[in-house]
Short mmCIF file of C-alpha atoms in Angstrom, two decimals:
data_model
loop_
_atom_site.label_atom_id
_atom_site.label_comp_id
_atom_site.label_asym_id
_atom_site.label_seq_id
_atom_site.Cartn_x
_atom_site.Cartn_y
_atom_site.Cartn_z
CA UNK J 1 109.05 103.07 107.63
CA UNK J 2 109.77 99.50 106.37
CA UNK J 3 108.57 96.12 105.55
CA UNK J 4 109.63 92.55 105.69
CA UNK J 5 107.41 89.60 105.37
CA UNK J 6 108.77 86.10 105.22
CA UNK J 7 110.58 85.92 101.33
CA UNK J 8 109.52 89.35 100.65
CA UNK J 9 111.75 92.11 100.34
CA UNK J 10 112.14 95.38 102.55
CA UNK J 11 110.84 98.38 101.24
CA UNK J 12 111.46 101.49 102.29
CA UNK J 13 108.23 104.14 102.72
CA UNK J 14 109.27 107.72 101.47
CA UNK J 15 105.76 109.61 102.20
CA UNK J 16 106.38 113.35 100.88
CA UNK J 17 103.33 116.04 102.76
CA UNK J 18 102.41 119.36 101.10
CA UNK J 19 99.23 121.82 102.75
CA UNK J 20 96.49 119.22 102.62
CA UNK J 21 97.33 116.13 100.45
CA UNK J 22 100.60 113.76 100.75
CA UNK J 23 102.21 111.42 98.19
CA UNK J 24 104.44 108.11 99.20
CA UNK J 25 106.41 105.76 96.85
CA UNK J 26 108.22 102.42 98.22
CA UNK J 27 112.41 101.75 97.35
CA UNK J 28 114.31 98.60 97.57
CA UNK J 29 117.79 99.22 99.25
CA UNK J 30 118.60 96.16 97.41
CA UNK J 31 118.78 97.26 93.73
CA UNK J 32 118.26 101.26 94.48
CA UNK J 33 115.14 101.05 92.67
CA UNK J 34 112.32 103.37 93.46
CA UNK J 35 108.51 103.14 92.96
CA UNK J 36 106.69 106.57 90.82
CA UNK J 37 104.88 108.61 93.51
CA UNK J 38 101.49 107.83 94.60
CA UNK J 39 98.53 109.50 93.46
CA UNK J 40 97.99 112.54 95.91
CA UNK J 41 96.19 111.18 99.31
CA UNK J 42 93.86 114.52 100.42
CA UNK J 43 94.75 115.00 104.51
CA UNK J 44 92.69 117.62 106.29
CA UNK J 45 94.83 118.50 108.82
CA UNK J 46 92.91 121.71 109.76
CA UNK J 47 89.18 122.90 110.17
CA UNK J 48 88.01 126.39 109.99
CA UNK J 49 89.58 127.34 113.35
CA UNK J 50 93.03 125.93 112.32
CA UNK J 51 92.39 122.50 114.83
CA UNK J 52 95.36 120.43 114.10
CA UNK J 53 94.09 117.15 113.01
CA UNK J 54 96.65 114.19 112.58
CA UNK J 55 96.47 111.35 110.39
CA UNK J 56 98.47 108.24 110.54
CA UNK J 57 99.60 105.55 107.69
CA UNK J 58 101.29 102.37 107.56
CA UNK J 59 101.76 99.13 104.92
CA UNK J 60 102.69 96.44 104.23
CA UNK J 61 102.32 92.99 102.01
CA UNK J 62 99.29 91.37 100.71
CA UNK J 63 100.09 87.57 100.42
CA UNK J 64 96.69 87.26 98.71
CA UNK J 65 96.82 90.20 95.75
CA UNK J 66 100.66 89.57 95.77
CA UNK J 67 101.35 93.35 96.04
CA UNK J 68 102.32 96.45 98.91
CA UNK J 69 99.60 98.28 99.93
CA UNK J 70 99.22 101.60 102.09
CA UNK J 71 96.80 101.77 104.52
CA UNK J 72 95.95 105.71 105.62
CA UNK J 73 94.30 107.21 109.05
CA UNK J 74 92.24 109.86 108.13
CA UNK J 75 89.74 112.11 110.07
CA UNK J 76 86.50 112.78 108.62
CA UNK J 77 86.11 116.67 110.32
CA UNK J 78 82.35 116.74 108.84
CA UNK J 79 81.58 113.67 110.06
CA UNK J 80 83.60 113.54 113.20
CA UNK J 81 84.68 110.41 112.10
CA UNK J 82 87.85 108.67 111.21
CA UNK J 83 87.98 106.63 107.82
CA UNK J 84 90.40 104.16 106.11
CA UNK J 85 92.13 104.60 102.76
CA UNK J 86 93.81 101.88 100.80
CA UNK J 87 96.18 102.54 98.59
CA UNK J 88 97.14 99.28 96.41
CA UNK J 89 100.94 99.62 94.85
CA UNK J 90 100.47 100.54 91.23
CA UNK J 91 96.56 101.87 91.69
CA UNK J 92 95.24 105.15 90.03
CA UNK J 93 93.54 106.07 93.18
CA UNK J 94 93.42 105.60 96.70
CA UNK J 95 90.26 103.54 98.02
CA UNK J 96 87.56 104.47 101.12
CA UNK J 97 87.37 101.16 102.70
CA UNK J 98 85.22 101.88 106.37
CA UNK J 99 84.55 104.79 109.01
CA UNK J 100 84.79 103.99 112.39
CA UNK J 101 84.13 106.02 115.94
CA UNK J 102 86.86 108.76 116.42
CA UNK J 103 89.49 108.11 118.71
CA UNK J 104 93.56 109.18 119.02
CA UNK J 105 95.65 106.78 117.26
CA UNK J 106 98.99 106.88 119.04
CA UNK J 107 102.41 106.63 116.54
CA UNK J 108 102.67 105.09 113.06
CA UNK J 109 101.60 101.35 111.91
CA UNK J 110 103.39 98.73 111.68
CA UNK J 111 103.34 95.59 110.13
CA UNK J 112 102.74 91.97 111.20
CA UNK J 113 101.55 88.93 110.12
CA UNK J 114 99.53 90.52 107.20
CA UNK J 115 97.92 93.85 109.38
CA UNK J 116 99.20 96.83 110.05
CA UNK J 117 98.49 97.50 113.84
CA UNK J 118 98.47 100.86 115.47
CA UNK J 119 98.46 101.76 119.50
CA UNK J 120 95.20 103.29 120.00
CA UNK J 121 93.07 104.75 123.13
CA UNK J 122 89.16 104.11 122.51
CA UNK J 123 87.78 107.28 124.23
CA UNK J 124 85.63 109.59 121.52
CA UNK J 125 87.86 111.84 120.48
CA UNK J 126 90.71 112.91 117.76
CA UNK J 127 93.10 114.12 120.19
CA UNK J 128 94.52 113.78 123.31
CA UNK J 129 97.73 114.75 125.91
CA UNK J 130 99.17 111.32 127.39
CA UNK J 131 99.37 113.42 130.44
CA UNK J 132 95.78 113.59 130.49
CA UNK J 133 95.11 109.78 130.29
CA UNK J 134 93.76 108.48 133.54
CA UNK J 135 93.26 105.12 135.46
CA UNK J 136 89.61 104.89 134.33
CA UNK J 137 91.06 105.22 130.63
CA UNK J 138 93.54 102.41 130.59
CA UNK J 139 91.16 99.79 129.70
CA UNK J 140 90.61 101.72 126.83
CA UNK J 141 93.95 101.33 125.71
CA UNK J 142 93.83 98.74 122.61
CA UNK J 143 95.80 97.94 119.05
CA UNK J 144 93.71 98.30 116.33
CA UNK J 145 94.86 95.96 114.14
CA UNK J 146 93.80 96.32 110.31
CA UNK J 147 93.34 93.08 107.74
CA UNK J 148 95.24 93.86 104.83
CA UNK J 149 93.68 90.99 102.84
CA UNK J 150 89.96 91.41 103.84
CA UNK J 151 90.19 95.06 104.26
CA UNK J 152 88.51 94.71 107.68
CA UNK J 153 89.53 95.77 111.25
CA UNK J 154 89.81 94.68 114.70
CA UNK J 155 90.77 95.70 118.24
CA UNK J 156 93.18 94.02 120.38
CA UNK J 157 93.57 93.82 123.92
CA UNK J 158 96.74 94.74 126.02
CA UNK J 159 98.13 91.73 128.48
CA UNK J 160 96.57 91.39 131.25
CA UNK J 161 97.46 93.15 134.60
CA UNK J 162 97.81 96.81 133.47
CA UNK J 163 96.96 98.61 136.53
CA UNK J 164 98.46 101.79 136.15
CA UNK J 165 98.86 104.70 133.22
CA UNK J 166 102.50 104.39 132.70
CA UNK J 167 103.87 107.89 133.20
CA UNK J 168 105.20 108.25 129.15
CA UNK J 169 103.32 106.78 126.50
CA UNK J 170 103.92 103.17 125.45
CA UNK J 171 106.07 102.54 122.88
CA UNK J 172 104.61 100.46 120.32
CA UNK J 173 106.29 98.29 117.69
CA UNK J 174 107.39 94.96 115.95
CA UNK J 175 110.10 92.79 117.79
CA UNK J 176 111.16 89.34 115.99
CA UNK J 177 108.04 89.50 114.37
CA UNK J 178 105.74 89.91 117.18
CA UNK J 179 103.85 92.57 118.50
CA UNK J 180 105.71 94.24 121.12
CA UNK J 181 104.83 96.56 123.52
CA UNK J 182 107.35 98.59 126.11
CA UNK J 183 106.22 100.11 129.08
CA UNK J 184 107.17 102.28 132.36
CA UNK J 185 106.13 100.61 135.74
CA UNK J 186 106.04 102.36 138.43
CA UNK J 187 108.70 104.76 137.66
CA UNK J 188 111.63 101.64 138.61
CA UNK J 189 110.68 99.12 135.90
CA UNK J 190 111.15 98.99 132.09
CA UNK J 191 108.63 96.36 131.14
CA UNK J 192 108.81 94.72 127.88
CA UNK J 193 105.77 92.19 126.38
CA UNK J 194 105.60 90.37 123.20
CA UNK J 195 102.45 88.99 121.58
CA UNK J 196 103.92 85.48 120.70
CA UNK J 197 100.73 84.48 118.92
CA UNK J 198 99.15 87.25 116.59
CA UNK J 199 95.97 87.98 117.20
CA UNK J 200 95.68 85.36 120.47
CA UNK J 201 94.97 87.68 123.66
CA UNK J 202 96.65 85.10 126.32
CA UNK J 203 100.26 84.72 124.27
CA UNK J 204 101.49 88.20 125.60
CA UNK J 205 104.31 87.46 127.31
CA UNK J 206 106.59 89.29 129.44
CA UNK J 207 110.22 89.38 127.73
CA UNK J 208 111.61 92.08 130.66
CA UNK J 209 110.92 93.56 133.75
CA UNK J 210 113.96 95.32 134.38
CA UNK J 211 114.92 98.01 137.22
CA UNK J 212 116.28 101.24 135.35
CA UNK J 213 119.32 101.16 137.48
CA UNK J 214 120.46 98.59 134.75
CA UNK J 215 118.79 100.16 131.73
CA UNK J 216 118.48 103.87 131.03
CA UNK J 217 114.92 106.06 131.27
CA UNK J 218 112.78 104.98 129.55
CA UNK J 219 114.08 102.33 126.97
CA UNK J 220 112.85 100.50 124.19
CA UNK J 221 113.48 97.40 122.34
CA UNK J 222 115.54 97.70 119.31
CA UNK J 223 116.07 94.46 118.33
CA UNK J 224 117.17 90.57 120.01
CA UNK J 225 119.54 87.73 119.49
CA UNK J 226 118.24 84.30 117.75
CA UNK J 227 118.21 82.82 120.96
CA UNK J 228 116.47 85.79 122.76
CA UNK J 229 118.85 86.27 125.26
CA UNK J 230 120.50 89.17 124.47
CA UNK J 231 118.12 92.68 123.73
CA UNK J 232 119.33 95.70 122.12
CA UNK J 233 117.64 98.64 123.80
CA UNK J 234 118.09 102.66 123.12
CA UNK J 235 116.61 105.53 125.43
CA UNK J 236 113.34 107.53 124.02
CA UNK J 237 115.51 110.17 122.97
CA UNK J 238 117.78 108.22 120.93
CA UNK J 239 121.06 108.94 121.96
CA UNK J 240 121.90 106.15 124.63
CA UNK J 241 122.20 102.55 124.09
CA UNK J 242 122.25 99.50 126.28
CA UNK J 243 122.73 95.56 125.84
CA UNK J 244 120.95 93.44 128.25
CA UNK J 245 121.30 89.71 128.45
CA UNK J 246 118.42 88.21 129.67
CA UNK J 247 119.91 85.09 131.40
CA UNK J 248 122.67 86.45 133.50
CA UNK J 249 120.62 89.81 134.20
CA UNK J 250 123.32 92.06 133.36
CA UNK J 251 123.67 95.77 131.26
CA UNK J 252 126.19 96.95 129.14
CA UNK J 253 125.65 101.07 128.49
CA UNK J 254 127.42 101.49 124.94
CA UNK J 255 128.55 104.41 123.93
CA UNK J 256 125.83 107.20 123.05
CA UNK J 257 125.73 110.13 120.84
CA UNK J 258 126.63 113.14 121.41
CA UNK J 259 123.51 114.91 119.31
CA UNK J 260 119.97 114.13 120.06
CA UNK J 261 118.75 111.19 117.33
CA UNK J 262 115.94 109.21 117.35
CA UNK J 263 116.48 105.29 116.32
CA UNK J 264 114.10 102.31 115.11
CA UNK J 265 115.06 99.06 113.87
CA UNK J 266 113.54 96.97 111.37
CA UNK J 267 113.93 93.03 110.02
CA UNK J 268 116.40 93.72 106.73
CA UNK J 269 115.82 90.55 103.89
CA UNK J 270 117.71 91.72 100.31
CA UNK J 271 115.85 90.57 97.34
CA UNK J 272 115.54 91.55 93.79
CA UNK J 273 111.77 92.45 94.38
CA UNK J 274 110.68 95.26 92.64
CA UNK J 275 108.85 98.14 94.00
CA UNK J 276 107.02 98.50 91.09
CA UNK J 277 103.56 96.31 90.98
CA UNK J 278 103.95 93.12 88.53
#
């Protein structure tokens, strides 16, 4: 996982999982320097009848406290709850900030504008098979989106218009700084939106709607020119890559990989900050 917030440097996220707890520390590329491991994060990934239960994480920077933090997914099995744990770069201990209602959080966080934001279905439950998702549960499909500097949550909407369950689950991520969400569309379209304005429901906009005769199935956005003409795109497994320029509506297929490998692309900015707390 990685970072980058205006002058702020990248860090890297190593997060290291033994039976039931799990330890991160943060690295700069930069100068090669390397945080100490956290203090050990308790997981319960099973109950009594070995139930698989999944937790997610994600961080980024707090403008405010001037310091990383780690924000963990956990599920409460007693409780049937899921709660939050903030981990502050530096701290002896991680921190309980809220509980909320179980529900599946889909794929890791990621961070924008000073959340991290996770793709999320709001049905009661800690599980769930995309398969399984129906038409009466895409309303239910939200970001929840958590405040790193007030330690407080929030749910935001998709765009507008989402009629149909894709047939593979969205993919979910951070494009040019904006919250970006690609979809499937009727099994012809890759659909691409950005949220231009965080947090404001009415700035998704639709970057793509492209027929996968010029793409490959399904793709997602790696990353886009300055001028946002050009889009980087690679297939869900990995291997395949295309270029597609947005204002002559043409594909370039690039050469793929022979093995299986699964890419993500995030903003790079070299500093000298140190992944140690001040």
């Amino acid at each position: 996982m990685a970072s980058s917030e205006g002058s702020h440097a990248i860090q890297c996220f190593d997060v290291r999982e033994f039976e039931e707890e799990c330890q991160y520390r943060l690295w700069n590329p930069a100068t090669g320097i390397m945080s100490e491991y956290s203090p050990p994060l308790c997981i319960q990934f099973k109950d009594n009848n070995n139930t698989y239960y999944p937790w997610k994480c994600g961080f980024g920077f707090d403008d405010s406290s001037d310091t990383y933090k780690v924000v963990a997914l956990l599920c409460d099995i007693k409780s049937q709850t899921k709660e939050i744990k903030v981990h502050c770069l530096g701290d002896t201990c991680w921190r309980k900030t809220s509980n909320f209602p179980a529900f599946p959080v889909l794929g890791e966080g990621h961070f924008a504008c000073g959340t991290v934001n996770w793709l999320a279905l709001r049905v009661s439950s800690f599980h769930y098979l995309w398969e399984n998702v129906t038409i009466d549960h895409i309303d239910q499909l939200v970001i929840f989106s958590y405040d790193l500097m007030y330690e407080t949550y929030t749910y935001l909407s998709m765009p507008e218009g989402l009629l149909e369950v894709p047939r593979m689950e969205p993919y979910f991520g951070v494009l040019k700084g904006c919250l970006c969400l690609s979809l499937d569309h009727m099994k012809t379209h890759c659909v691409v939106w950005l949220m231009r304005e965080f947090g404001v429901e009415n700035s998704w906009t639709k970057l793509l709607n492209v027929n996968y005769e010029q793409l490959l199935n399904h793709d997602r956005p790696l990353c886009m020119s300055q001028d946002e003409d050009v889009v980087l795109l690679t297939s869900y497994a990995g291997a395949r890559f295309v270029l597609y320029n947005r204002r002559y509506n043409r594909s370039e297929r690039m050469e793929h990989f022979k093995n299986k490998f699964s890419f993500y692309c995030y903003d790079y900015v070299q500093s000298l900050v140190s992944p140690h707390r001040n």
